[in-house]
């Protein structure tokens, strides 16, 4: 008889301890099986693979720095149209494809509020699917920006009085970036202290989501010129952090390219004023 003291079995890995992790788990399942939820890359064009593309693969393609804006918009217009049919699978699929951006927005919100930031950002993203203007470029950017703005207002209203120090809710930390997406590099910059969460949101919205500085100022109730000065100073710190290796990542050039126009004079910047 084996009289050795039995050892405890190692704990099974949890499927997910936060809302976004659970959504990701279910989203990955959608890409499995003989008939995964897919889009037709041949019909979408813009350099996407000319075959059915399962939604988890589509998400990876769209978040890669090499994917063009036209391809992203074509895919997202189709996703939103499917989601607006009310089909729960397509609504869940749209959330799944947007997970990288949703994680970044949740990360920024968790720096500011103690409430359930993940539930808030997902809820408002789902609502935005029904209202986003598909005729404007930057569909996913507008979806994420609207969801962030609405979630921030909701969480601010629910926030108890505090010392004013930034908060960091458990479970909201981003996982390692698989492709060095610009949003995730911004998140690393916030973690490193190179820029603040508010500055990361300002840069992300106005240079990665096709939101004009004027529109952002109106949305947040802040003077446009103050935002311009804050953004210029933040980008200078961001570029310095990248160039010094503080945000070391093999794909750091993606964010460097995305913010390169900020050092140009305002009349020649690619964003409208």
JSON list of C-alpha atoms in Angstrom, two decimals, residues 26-260:
[
{"chain": "A", "resi": 26, "resn": "UNK", "atom": "CA", "xyz": [-16.67, 32.44, -25.26]},
{"chain": "A", "resi": 27, "resn": "UNK", "atom": "CA", "xyz": [-15.46, 34.44, -28.24]},
{"chain": "A", "resi": 28, "resn": "UNK", "atom": "CA", "xyz": [-12.65, 31.95, -28.87]},
{"chain": "A", "resi": 29, "resn": "UNK", "atom": "CA", "xyz": [-15.19, 29.14, -28.80]},
{"chain": "A", "resi": 30, "resn": "UNK", "atom": "CA", "xyz": [-17.12, 30.92, -31.57]},
{"chain": "A", "resi": 31, "resn": "UNK", "atom": "CA", "xyz": [-14.14, 30.40, -33.86]},
{"chain": "A", "resi": 32, "resn": "UNK", "atom": "CA", "xyz": [-14.09, 26.65, -33.38]},
{"chain": "A", "resi": 33, "resn": "UNK", "atom": "CA", "xyz": [-16.11, 23.84, -34.88]},
{"chain": "A", "resi": 34, "resn": "UNK", "atom": "CA", "xyz": [-17.07, 23.10, -38.48]},
{"chain": "A", "resi": 35, "resn": "UNK", "atom": "CA", "xyz": [-19.14, 26.28, -38.95]},
{"chain": "A", "resi": 36, "resn": "UNK", "atom": "CA", "xyz": [-17.62, 29.15, -36.95]},
{"chain": "A", "resi": 37, "resn": "UNK", "atom": "CA", "xyz": [-19.20, 32.59, -37.10]},
{"chain": "A", "resi": 38, "resn": "UNK", "atom": "CA", "xyz": [-17.36, 34.20, -40.03]},
{"chain": "A", "resi": 39, "resn": "UNK", "atom": "CA", "xyz": [-17.27, 37.04, -42.52]},
{"chain": "A", "resi": 40, "resn": "UNK", "atom": "CA", "xyz": [-16.53, 36.70, -46.23]},
{"chain": "A", "resi": 41, "resn": "UNK", "atom": "CA", "xyz": [-13.11, 38.23, -46.80]},
{"chain": "A", "resi": 42, "resn": "UNK", "atom": "CA", "xyz": [-13.54, 38.03, -50.57]},
{"chain": "A", "resi": 43, "resn": "UNK", "atom": "CA", "xyz": [-16.62, 40.30, -50.42]},
{"chain": "A", "resi": 44, "resn": "UNK", "atom": "CA", "xyz": [-14.97, 42.73, -48.00]},
{"chain": "A", "resi": 45, "resn": "UNK", "atom": "CA", "xyz": [-11.83, 43.16, -50.12]},
{"chain": "A", "resi": 46, "resn": "UNK", "atom": "CA", "xyz": [-9.20, 45.74, -49.06]},
{"chain": "A", "resi": 47, "resn": "UNK", "atom": "CA", "xyz": [-6.49, 43.09, -48.87]},
{"chain": "A", "resi": 48, "resn": "UNK", "atom": "CA", "xyz": [-8.30, 40.80, -46.43]},
{"chain": "A", "resi": 49, "resn": "UNK", "atom": "CA", "xyz": [-7.92, 37.04, -47.05]},
{"chain": "A", "resi": 50, "resn": "UNK", "atom": "CA", "xyz": [-10.21, 35.91, -49.89]},
{"chain": "A", "resi": 51, "resn": "UNK", "atom": "CA", "xyz": [-12.01, 33.25, -47.86]},
{"chain": "A", "resi": 52, "resn": "UNK", "atom": "CA", "xyz": [-14.30, 32.94, -44.83]},
{"chain": "A", "resi": 53, "resn": "UNK", "atom": "CA", "xyz": [-12.62, 34.55, -41.83]},
{"chain": "A", "resi": 54, "resn": "UNK", "atom": "CA", "xyz": [-13.71, 33.36, -38.40]},
{"chain": "A", "resi": 55, "resn": "UNK", "atom": "CA", "xyz": [-14.31, 36.30, -36.04]},
{"chain": "A", "resi": 56, "resn": "UNK", "atom": "CA", "xyz": [-11.38, 35.54, -33.67]},
{"chain": "A", "resi": 57, "resn": "UNK", "atom": "CA", "xyz": [-9.04, 35.54, -36.67]},
{"chain": "A", "resi": 58, "resn": "UNK", "atom": "CA", "xyz": [-10.67, 38.73, -37.96]},
{"chain": "A", "resi": 59, "resn": "UNK", "atom": "CA", "xyz": [-10.02, 40.42, -34.61]},
{"chain": "A", "resi": 60, "resn": "UNK", "atom": "CA", "xyz": [-6.33, 39.52, -34.82]},
{"chain": "A", "resi": 61, "resn": "UNK", "atom": "CA", "xyz": [-6.11, 40.79, -38.40]},
{"chain": "A", "resi": 62, "resn": "UNK", "atom": "CA", "xyz": [-7.84, 44.10, -37.66]},
{"chain": "A", "resi": 63, "resn": "UNK", "atom": "CA", "xyz": [-5.69, 44.93, -34.64]},
{"chain": "A", "resi": 64, "resn": "UNK", "atom": "CA", "xyz": [-2.41, 44.29, -36.46]},
{"chain": "A", "resi": 65, "resn": "UNK", "atom": "CA", "xyz": [-0.57, 47.52, -37.34]},
{"chain": "A", "resi": 66, "resn": "UNK", "atom": "CA", "xyz": [-0.32, 46.44, -40.99]},
{"chain": "A", "resi": 67, "resn": "UNK", "atom": "CA", "xyz": [-4.12, 46.41, -41.41]},
{"chain": "A", "resi": 68, "resn": "UNK", "atom": "CA", "xyz": [-5.33, 49.51, -43.27]},
{"chain": "A", "resi": 69, "resn": "UNK", "atom": "CA", "xyz": [-8.12, 51.84, -42.20]},
{"chain": "A", "resi": 70, "resn": "UNK", "atom": "CA", "xyz": [-10.27, 50.93, -45.22]},
{"chain": "A", "resi": 71, "resn": "UNK", "atom": "CA", "xyz": [-10.19, 47.23, -44.31]},
{"chain": "A", "resi": 72, "resn": "UNK", "atom": "CA", "xyz": [-11.08, 48.00, -40.69]},
{"chain": "A", "resi": 73, "resn": "UNK", "atom": "CA", "xyz": [-14.01, 50.17, -41.71]},
{"chain": "A", "resi": 74, "resn": "UNK", "atom": "CA", "xyz": [-15.33, 47.64, -44.23]},
{"chain": "A", "resi": 75, "resn": "UNK", "atom": "CA", "xyz": [-15.22, 44.86, -41.65]},
{"chain": "A", "resi": 76, "resn": "UNK", "atom": "CA", "xyz": [-16.76, 46.96, -38.91]},
{"chain": "A", "resi": 77, "resn": "UNK", "atom": "CA", "xyz": [-19.58, 48.24, -41.07]},
{"chain": "A", "resi": 78, "resn": "UNK", "atom": "CA", "xyz": [-20.49, 44.63, -41.79]},
{"chain": "A", "resi": 79, "resn": "UNK", "atom": "CA", "xyz": [-20.22, 43.64, -38.12]},
{"chain": "A", "resi": 80, "resn": "UNK", "atom": "CA", "xyz": [-22.44, 46.52, -37.02]},
{"chain": "A", "resi": 81, "resn": "UNK", "atom": "CA", "xyz": [-25.02, 45.71, -39.69]},
{"chain": "A", "resi": 82, "resn": "UNK", "atom": "CA", "xyz": [-25.14, 42.09, -38.51]},
{"chain": "A", "resi": 83, "resn": "UNK", "atom": "CA", "xyz": [-25.35, 43.20, -34.86]},
{"chain": "A", "resi": 84, "resn": "UNK", "atom": "CA", "xyz": [-28.28, 45.50, -35.67]},
{"chain": "A", "resi": 85, "resn": "UNK", "atom": "CA", "xyz": [-30.35, 42.51, -36.79]},
{"chain": "A", "resi": 86, "resn": "UNK", "atom": "CA", "xyz": [-30.62, 41.69, -33.10]},
{"chain": "A", "resi": 87, "resn": "UNK", "atom": "CA", "xyz": [-28.95, 38.31, -33.50]},
{"chain": "A", "resi": 88, "resn": "UNK", "atom": "CA", "xyz": [-27.27, 37.65, -30.09]},
{"chain": "A", "resi": 89, "resn": "UNK", "atom": "CA", "xyz": [-24.42, 35.75, -31.74]},
{"chain": "A", "resi": 90, "resn": "UNK", "atom": "CA", "xyz": [-23.46, 38.71, -33.91]},
{"chain": "A", "resi": 91, "resn": "UNK", "atom": "CA", "xyz": [-23.79, 41.18, -31.04]},
{"chain": "A", "resi": 92, "resn": "UNK", "atom": "CA", "xyz": [-21.49, 38.99, -28.97]},
{"chain": "A", "resi": 93, "resn": "UNK", "atom": "CA", "xyz": [-19.20, 38.62, -31.97]},
{"chain": "A", "resi": 94, "resn": "UNK", "atom": "CA", "xyz": [-18.89, 42.38, -32.37]},
{"chain": "A", "resi": 95, "resn": "UNK", "atom": "CA", "xyz": [-17.91, 42.70, -28.71]},
{"chain": "A", "resi": 96, "resn": "UNK", "atom": "CA", "xyz": [-15.37, 39.92, -29.19]},
{"chain": "A", "resi": 97, "resn": "UNK", "atom": "CA", "xyz": [-13.74, 41.55, -32.21]},
{"chain": "A", "resi": 98, "resn": "UNK", "atom": "CA", "xyz": [-13.50, 44.82, -30.25]},
{"chain": "A", "resi": 99, "resn": "UNK", "atom": "CA", "xyz": [-11.93, 43.20, -27.17]},
{"chain": "A", "resi": 100, "resn": "UNK", "atom": "CA", "xyz": [-8.43, 44.73, -27.61]},
{"chain": "A", "resi": 101, "resn": "UNK", "atom": "CA", "xyz": [-9.92, 48.22, -27.68]},
{"chain": "A", "resi": 102, "resn": "UNK", "atom": "CA", "xyz": [-12.39, 47.45, -24.88]},
{"chain": "A", "resi": 103, "resn": "UNK", "atom": "CA", "xyz": [-9.56, 46.21, -22.66]},
{"chain": "A", "resi": 104, "resn": "UNK", "atom": "CA", "xyz": [-7.64, 49.42, -23.25]},
{"chain": "A", "resi": 105, "resn": "UNK", "atom": "CA", "xyz": [-10.64, 51.60, -22.44]},
{"chain": "A", "resi": 106, "resn": "UNK", "atom": "CA", "xyz": [-11.38, 49.54, -19.33]},
{"chain": "A", "resi": 107, "resn": "UNK", "atom": "CA", "xyz": [-7.75, 49.93, -18.29]},
{"chain": "A", "resi": 108, "resn": "UNK", "atom": "CA", "xyz": [-7.99, 53.71, -18.53]},
{"chain": "A", "resi": 109, "resn": "UNK", "atom": "CA", "xyz": [-11.31, 53.81, -16.66]},
{"chain": "A", "resi": 110, "resn": "UNK", "atom": "CA", "xyz": [-9.90, 51.59, -13.90]},
{"chain": "A", "resi": 111, "resn": "UNK", "atom": "CA", "xyz": [-7.18, 54.19, -13.34]},
{"chain": "A", "resi": 112, "resn": "UNK", "atom": "CA", "xyz": [-9.89, 56.73, -12.54]},
{"chain": "A", "resi": 113, "resn": "UNK", "atom": "CA", "xyz": [-12.83, 54.90, -10.96]},
{"chain": "A", "resi": 114, "resn": "UNK", "atom": "CA", "xyz": [-13.55, 52.07, -8.53]},
{"chain": "A", "resi": 115, "resn": "UNK", "atom": "CA", "xyz": [-16.81, 50.90, -10.11]},
{"chain": "A", "resi": 116, "resn": "UNK", "atom": "CA", "xyz": [-17.33, 47.95, -12.46]},
{"chain": "A", "resi": 117, "resn": "UNK", "atom": "CA", "xyz": [-15.53, 49.50, -15.42]},
{"chain": "A", "resi": 118, "resn": "UNK", "atom": "CA", "xyz": [-15.70, 46.39, -17.58]},
{"chain": "A", "resi": 119, "resn": "UNK", "atom": "CA", "xyz": [-19.47, 46.02, -17.28]},
{"chain": "A", "resi": 120, "resn": "UNK", "atom": "CA", "xyz": [-19.90, 49.73, -18.00]},
{"chain": "A", "resi": 121, "resn": "UNK", "atom": "CA", "xyz": [-17.73, 49.78, -21.12]},
{"chain": "A", "resi": 122, "resn": "UNK", "atom": "CA", "xyz": [-19.34, 46.63, -22.56]},
{"chain": "A", "resi": 123, "resn": "UNK", "atom": "CA", "xyz": [-22.86, 47.89, -21.89]},
{"chain": "A", "resi": 124, "resn": "UNK", "atom": "CA", "xyz": [-22.24, 51.22, -23.59]},
{"chain": "A", "resi": 125, "resn": "UNK", "atom": "CA", "xyz": [-20.41, 49.58, -26.47]},
{"chain": "A", "resi": 126, "resn": "UNK", "atom": "CA", "xyz": [-23.47, 47.42, -27.14]},
{"chain": "A", "resi": 127, "resn": "UNK", "atom": "CA", "xyz": [-25.67, 50.52, -27.07]},
{"chain": "A", "resi": 128, "resn": "UNK", "atom": "CA", "xyz": [-23.31, 52.33, -29.44]},
{"chain": "A", "resi": 129, "resn": "UNK", "atom": "CA", "xyz": [-23.70, 49.53, -32.00]},
{"chain": "A", "resi": 130, "resn": "UNK", "atom": "CA", "xyz": [-27.22, 50.80, -32.59]},
{"chain": "A", "resi": 131, "resn": "UNK", "atom": "CA", "xyz": [-26.33, 54.47, -32.98]},
{"chain": "A", "resi": 132, "resn": "UNK", "atom": "CA", "xyz": [-22.88, 54.74, -34.60]},
{"chain": "A", "resi": 133, "resn": "UNK", "atom": "CA", "xyz": [-22.87, 56.52, -37.98]},
{"chain": "A", "resi": 134, "resn": "UNK", "atom": "CA", "xyz": [-21.68, 53.99, -40.56]},
{"chain": "A", "resi": 135, "resn": "UNK", "atom": "CA", "xyz": [-21.14, 56.71, -43.17]},
{"chain": "A", "resi": 136, "resn": "UNK", "atom": "CA", "xyz": [-18.28, 58.24, -41.19]},
{"chain": "A", "resi": 137, "resn": "UNK", "atom": "CA", "xyz": [-14.76, 56.79, -41.33]},
{"chain": "A", "resi": 138, "resn": "UNK", "atom": "CA", "xyz": [-13.28, 55.23, -38.22]},
{"chain": "A", "resi": 139, "resn": "UNK", "atom": "CA", "xyz": [-16.32, 53.15, -37.23]},
{"chain": "A", "resi": 140, "resn": "UNK", "atom": "CA", "xyz": [-14.69, 51.17, -34.43]},
{"chain": "A", "resi": 141, "resn": "UNK", "atom": "CA", "xyz": [-12.95, 54.27, -33.14]},
{"chain": "A", "resi": 142, "resn": "UNK", "atom": "CA", "xyz": [-16.28, 56.06, -32.80]},
{"chain": "A", "resi": 143, "resn": "UNK", "atom": "CA", "xyz": [-17.81, 52.99, -31.15]},
{"chain": "A", "resi": 144, "resn": "UNK", "atom": "CA", "xyz": [-15.05, 52.81, -28.55]},
{"chain": "A", "resi": 145, "resn": "UNK", "atom": "CA", "xyz": [-14.90, 56.56, -28.00]},
{"chain": "A", "resi": 146, "resn": "UNK", "atom": "CA", "xyz": [-18.67, 56.79, -27.47]},
{"chain": "A", "resi": 147, "resn": "UNK", "atom": "CA", "xyz": [-18.66, 53.79, -25.12]},
{"chain": "A", "resi": 148, "resn": "UNK", "atom": "CA", "xyz": [-15.76, 55.27, -23.15]},
{"chain": "A", "resi": 149, "resn": "UNK", "atom": "CA", "xyz": [-17.39, 58.68, -22.85]},
{"chain": "A", "resi": 150, "resn": "UNK", "atom": "CA", "xyz": [-20.74, 57.25, -21.71]},
{"chain": "A", "resi": 151, "resn": "UNK", "atom": "CA", "xyz": [-19.11, 54.79, -19.29]},
{"chain": "A", "resi": 152, "resn": "UNK", "atom": "CA", "xyz": [-16.93, 57.53, -17.83]},
{"chain": "A", "resi": 153, "resn": "UNK", "atom": "CA", "xyz": [-19.97, 59.72, -17.15]},
{"chain": "A", "resi": 154, "resn": "UNK", "atom": "CA", "xyz": [-21.86, 56.83, -15.56]},
{"chain": "A", "resi": 155, "resn": "UNK", "atom": "CA", "xyz": [-18.94, 55.76, -13.38]},
{"chain": "A", "resi": 156, "resn": "UNK", "atom": "CA", "xyz": [-18.21, 59.34, -12.33]},
{"chain": "A", "resi": 157, "resn": "UNK", "atom": "CA", "xyz": [-21.80, 59.75, -11.16]},
{"chain": "A", "resi": 158, "resn": "UNK", "atom": "CA", "xyz": [-21.53, 56.54, -9.12]},
{"chain": "A", "resi": 159, "resn": "UNK", "atom": "CA", "xyz": [-18.09, 57.25, -7.70]},
{"chain": "A", "resi": 160, "resn": "UNK", "atom": "CA", "xyz": [-18.03, 57.82, -3.92]},
{"chain": "A", "resi": 161, "resn": "UNK", "atom": "CA", "xyz": [-16.11, 60.79, -2.54]},
{"chain": "A", "resi": 162, "resn": "UNK", "atom": "CA", "xyz": [-12.43, 59.94, -2.40]},
{"chain": "A", "resi": 163, "resn": "UNK", "atom": "CA", "xyz": [-9.06, 61.49, -1.91]},
{"chain": "A", "resi": 164, "resn": "UNK", "atom": "CA", "xyz": [-8.77, 62.13, -5.62]},
{"chain": "A", "resi": 165, "resn": "UNK", "atom": "CA", "xyz": [-5.98, 59.59, -6.08]},
{"chain": "A", "resi": 166, "resn": "UNK", "atom": "CA", "xyz": [-6.26, 57.42, -9.20]},
{"chain": "A", "resi": 167, "resn": "UNK", "atom": "CA", "xyz": [-7.76, 53.99, -8.65]},
{"chain": "A", "resi": 168, "resn": "UNK", "atom": "CA", "xyz": [-6.80, 50.70, -10.20]},
{"chain": "A", "resi": 169, "resn": "UNK", "atom": "CA", "xyz": [-9.57, 48.13, -10.13]},
{"chain": "A", "resi": 170, "resn": "UNK", "atom": "CA", "xyz": [-8.48, 44.48, -9.84]},
{"chain": "A", "resi": 171, "resn": "UNK", "atom": "CA", "xyz": [-8.74, 42.38, -12.98]},
{"chain": "A", "resi": 172, "resn": "UNK", "atom": "CA", "xyz": [-8.54, 45.30, -15.36]},
{"chain": "A", "resi": 173, "resn": "UNK", "atom": "CA", "xyz": [-4.86, 44.98, -16.22]},
{"chain": "A", "resi": 174, "resn": "UNK", "atom": "CA", "xyz": [-4.12, 44.33, -19.87]},
{"chain": "A", "resi": 175, "resn": "UNK", "atom": "CA", "xyz": [-2.54, 41.05, -20.96]},
{"chain": "A", "resi": 176, "resn": "UNK", "atom": "CA", "xyz": [0.73, 41.07, -22.91]},
{"chain": "A", "resi": 177, "resn": "UNK", "atom": "CA", "xyz": [0.24, 42.64, -26.32]},
{"chain": "A", "resi": 178, "resn": "UNK", "atom": "CA", "xyz": [0.34, 40.03, -29.07]},
{"chain": "A", "resi": 179, "resn": "UNK", "atom": "CA", "xyz": [0.91, 42.53, -31.87]},
{"chain": "A", "resi": 180, "resn": "UNK", "atom": "CA", "xyz": [2.05, 45.73, -30.20]},
{"chain": "A", "resi": 181, "resn": "UNK", "atom": "CA", "xyz": [-1.19, 47.49, -31.13]},
{"chain": "A", "resi": 182, "resn": "UNK", "atom": "CA", "xyz": [-0.94, 51.27, -30.60]},
{"chain": "A", "resi": 183, "resn": "UNK", "atom": "CA", "xyz": [-3.62, 51.24, -27.87]},
{"chain": "A", "resi": 184, "resn": "UNK", "atom": "CA", "xyz": [-1.62, 48.70, -25.90]},
{"chain": "A", "resi": 185, "resn": "UNK", "atom": "CA", "xyz": [1.57, 50.73, -26.23]},
{"chain": "A", "resi": 186, "resn": "UNK", "atom": "CA", "xyz": [-0.33, 53.69, -24.82]},
{"chain": "A", "resi": 187, "resn": "UNK", "atom": "CA", "xyz": [-1.40, 51.48, -21.93]},
{"chain": "A", "resi": 188, "resn": "UNK", "atom": "CA", "xyz": [2.23, 50.57, -21.25]},
{"chain": "A", "resi": 189, "resn": "UNK", "atom": "CA", "xyz": [3.08, 54.27, -21.29]},
{"chain": "A", "resi": 190, "resn": "UNK", "atom": "CA", "xyz": [0.44, 54.92, -18.63]},
{"chain": "A", "resi": 191, "resn": "UNK", "atom": "CA", "xyz": [1.77, 52.06, -16.49]},
{"chain": "A", "resi": 192, "resn": "UNK", "atom": "CA", "xyz": [5.31, 53.40, -16.84]},
{"chain": "A", "resi": 193, "resn": "UNK", "atom": "CA", "xyz": [4.17, 56.88, -15.80]},
{"chain": "A", "resi": 194, "resn": "UNK", "atom": "CA", "xyz": [5.24, 58.51, -19.07]},
{"chain": "A", "resi": 195, "resn": "UNK", "atom": "CA", "xyz": [1.72, 59.84, -19.63]},
{"chain": "A", "resi": 196, "resn": "UNK", "atom": "CA", "xyz": [-1.48, 59.88, -17.58]},
{"chain": "A", "resi": 197, "resn": "UNK", "atom": "CA", "xyz": [-4.63, 57.88, -18.30]},
{"chain": "A", "resi": 198, "resn": "UNK", "atom": "CA", "xyz": [-6.36, 61.09, -19.37]},
{"chain": "A", "resi": 199, "resn": "UNK", "atom": "CA", "xyz": [-3.53, 61.92, -21.78]},
{"chain": "A", "resi": 200, "resn": "UNK", "atom": "CA", "xyz": [-3.62, 58.40, -23.22]},
{"chain": "A", "resi": 201, "resn": "UNK", "atom": "CA", "xyz": [-7.35, 58.73, -23.86]},
{"chain": "A", "resi": 202, "resn": "UNK", "atom": "CA", "xyz": [-6.81, 62.15, -25.49]},
{"chain": "A", "resi": 203, "resn": "UNK", "atom": "CA", "xyz": [-4.09, 60.81, -27.79]},
{"chain": "A", "resi": 204, "resn": "UNK", "atom": "CA", "xyz": [-5.98, 57.62, -28.56]},
{"chain": "A", "resi": 205, "resn": "UNK", "atom": "CA", "xyz": [-9.23, 59.38, -29.38]},
{"chain": "A", "resi": 206, "resn": "UNK", "atom": "CA", "xyz": [-7.81, 62.19, -31.50]},
{"chain": "A", "resi": 207, "resn": "UNK", "atom": "CA", "xyz": [-5.07, 60.30, -33.34]},
{"chain": "A", "resi": 208, "resn": "UNK", "atom": "CA", "xyz": [-6.16, 56.67, -33.44]},
{"chain": "A", "resi": 209, "resn": "UNK", "atom": "CA", "xyz": [-9.95, 56.97, -33.52]},
{"chain": "A", "resi": 210, "resn": "UNK", "atom": "CA", "xyz": [-10.48, 59.80, -36.02]},
{"chain": "A", "resi": 211, "resn": "UNK", "atom": "CA", "xyz": [-12.05, 62.14, -33.43]},
{"chain": "A", "resi": 212, "resn": "UNK", "atom": "CA", "xyz": [-11.20, 65.79, -34.08]},
{"chain": "A", "resi": 213, "resn": "UNK", "atom": "CA", "xyz": [-9.74, 67.88, -31.27]},
{"chain": "A", "resi": 214, "resn": "UNK", "atom": "CA", "xyz": [-12.74, 70.22, -31.55]},
{"chain": "A", "resi": 215, "resn": "UNK", "atom": "CA", "xyz": [-15.16, 67.31, -31.20]},
{"chain": "A", "resi": 216, "resn": "UNK", "atom": "CA", "xyz": [-13.21, 65.94, -28.23]},
{"chain": "A", "resi": 217, "resn": "UNK", "atom": "CA", "xyz": [-13.24, 69.36, -26.55]},
{"chain": "A", "resi": 218, "resn": "UNK", "atom": "CA", "xyz": [-17.00, 69.66, -26.99]},
{"chain": "A", "resi": 219, "resn": "UNK", "atom": "CA", "xyz": [-17.53, 66.12, -25.70]},
{"chain": "A", "resi": 220, "resn": "UNK", "atom": "CA", "xyz": [-15.44, 66.64, -22.56]},
{"chain": "A", "resi": 221, "resn": "UNK", "atom": "CA", "xyz": [-16.25, 70.29, -21.90]},
{"chain": "A", "resi": 222, "resn": "UNK", "atom": "CA", "xyz": [-12.61, 71.38, -22.00]},
{"chain": "A", "resi": 223, "resn": "UNK", "atom": "CA", "xyz": [-11.08, 74.30, -23.91]},
{"chain": "A", "resi": 224, "resn": "UNK", "atom": "CA", "xyz": [-9.66, 73.19, -27.25]},
{"chain": "A", "resi": 225, "resn": "UNK", "atom": "CA", "xyz": [-6.44, 75.17, -26.86]},
{"chain": "A", "resi": 226, "resn": "UNK", "atom": "CA", "xyz": [-5.78, 73.64, -23.43]},
{"chain": "A", "resi": 227, "resn": "UNK", "atom": "CA", "xyz": [-6.27, 70.17, -24.90]},
{"chain": "A", "resi": 228, "resn": "UNK", "atom": "CA", "xyz": [-3.90, 70.98, -27.76]},
{"chain": "A", "resi": 229, "resn": "UNK", "atom": "CA", "xyz": [-1.16, 72.06, -25.33]},
{"chain": "A", "resi": 230, "resn": "UNK", "atom": "CA", "xyz": [-1.71, 69.03, -23.10]},
{"chain": "A", "resi": 231, "resn": "UNK", "atom": "CA", "xyz": [-1.62, 66.69, -26.08]},
{"chain": "A", "resi": 232, "resn": "UNK", "atom": "CA", "xyz": [1.57, 68.23, -27.48]},
{"chain": "A", "resi": 233, "resn": "UNK", "atom": "CA", "xyz": [3.34, 67.91, -24.11]},
{"chain": "A", "resi": 234, "resn": "UNK", "atom": "CA", "xyz": [2.08, 64.35, -23.61]},
{"chain": "A", "resi": 235, "resn": "UNK", "atom": "CA", "xyz": [3.21, 63.23, -27.05]},
{"chain": "A", "resi": 236, "resn": "UNK", "atom": "CA", "xyz": [6.67, 64.70, -26.45]},
{"chain": "A", "resi": 237, "resn": "UNK", "atom": "CA", "xyz": [6.95, 62.59, -23.30]},
{"chain": "A", "resi": 238, "resn": "UNK", "atom": "CA", "xyz": [5.56, 59.55, -25.10]},
{"chain": "A", "resi": 239, "resn": "UNK", "atom": "CA", "xyz": [8.07, 59.85, -27.94]},
{"chain": "A", "resi": 240, "resn": "UNK", "atom": "CA", "xyz": [10.91, 60.32, -25.47]},
{"chain": "A", "resi": 241, "resn": "UNK", "atom": "CA", "xyz": [9.86, 57.19, -23.58]},
{"chain": "A", "resi": 242, "resn": "UNK", "atom": "CA", "xyz": [9.73, 55.17, -26.79]},
{"chain": "A", "resi": 243, "resn": "UNK", "atom": "CA", "xyz": [13.08, 56.44, -28.03]},
{"chain": "A", "resi": 244, "resn": "UNK", "atom": "CA", "xyz": [14.75, 55.78, -24.66]},
{"chain": "A", "resi": 245, "resn": "UNK", "atom": "CA", "xyz": [13.58, 52.18, -24.69]},
{"chain": "A", "resi": 246, "resn": "UNK", "atom": "CA", "xyz": [11.41, 52.67, -21.61]},
{"chain": "A", "resi": 247, "resn": "UNK", "atom": "CA", "xyz": [8.47, 51.17, -23.49]},
{"chain": "A", "resi": 248, "resn": "UNK", "atom": "CA", "xyz": [10.57, 48.50, -25.12]},
{"chain": "A", "resi": 249, "resn": "UNK", "atom": "CA", "xyz": [8.52, 46.40, -27.49]},
{"chain": "A", "resi": 250, "resn": "UNK", "atom": "CA", "xyz": [9.35, 44.96, -30.93]},
{"chain": "A", "resi": 251, "resn": "UNK", "atom": "CA", "xyz": [6.35, 46.79, -32.38]},
{"chain": "A", "resi": 252, "resn": "UNK", "atom": "CA", "xyz": [6.85, 50.20, -30.73]},
{"chain": "A", "resi": 253, "resn": "UNK", "atom": "CA", "xyz": [7.22, 51.74, -34.19]},
{"chain": "A", "resi": 254, "resn": "UNK", "atom": "CA", "xyz": [3.45, 51.37, -34.62]},
{"chain": "A", "resi": 255, "resn": "UNK", "atom": "CA", "xyz": [2.66, 54.00, -31.99]},
{"chain": "A", "resi": 256, "resn": "UNK", "atom": "CA", "xyz": [5.60, 56.12, -33.11]},
{"chain": "A", "resi": 257, "resn": "UNK", "atom": "CA", "xyz": [4.11, 56.27, -36.61]},
{"chain": "A", "resi": 258, "resn": "UNK", "atom": "CA", "xyz": [0.61, 56.91, -35.26]},
{"chain": "A", "resi": 259, "resn": "UNK", "atom": "CA", "xyz": [1.78, 59.94, -33.28]},
{"chain": "A", "resi": 260, "resn": "UNK", "atom": "CA", "xyz": [4.42, 61.26, -35.67]}
]
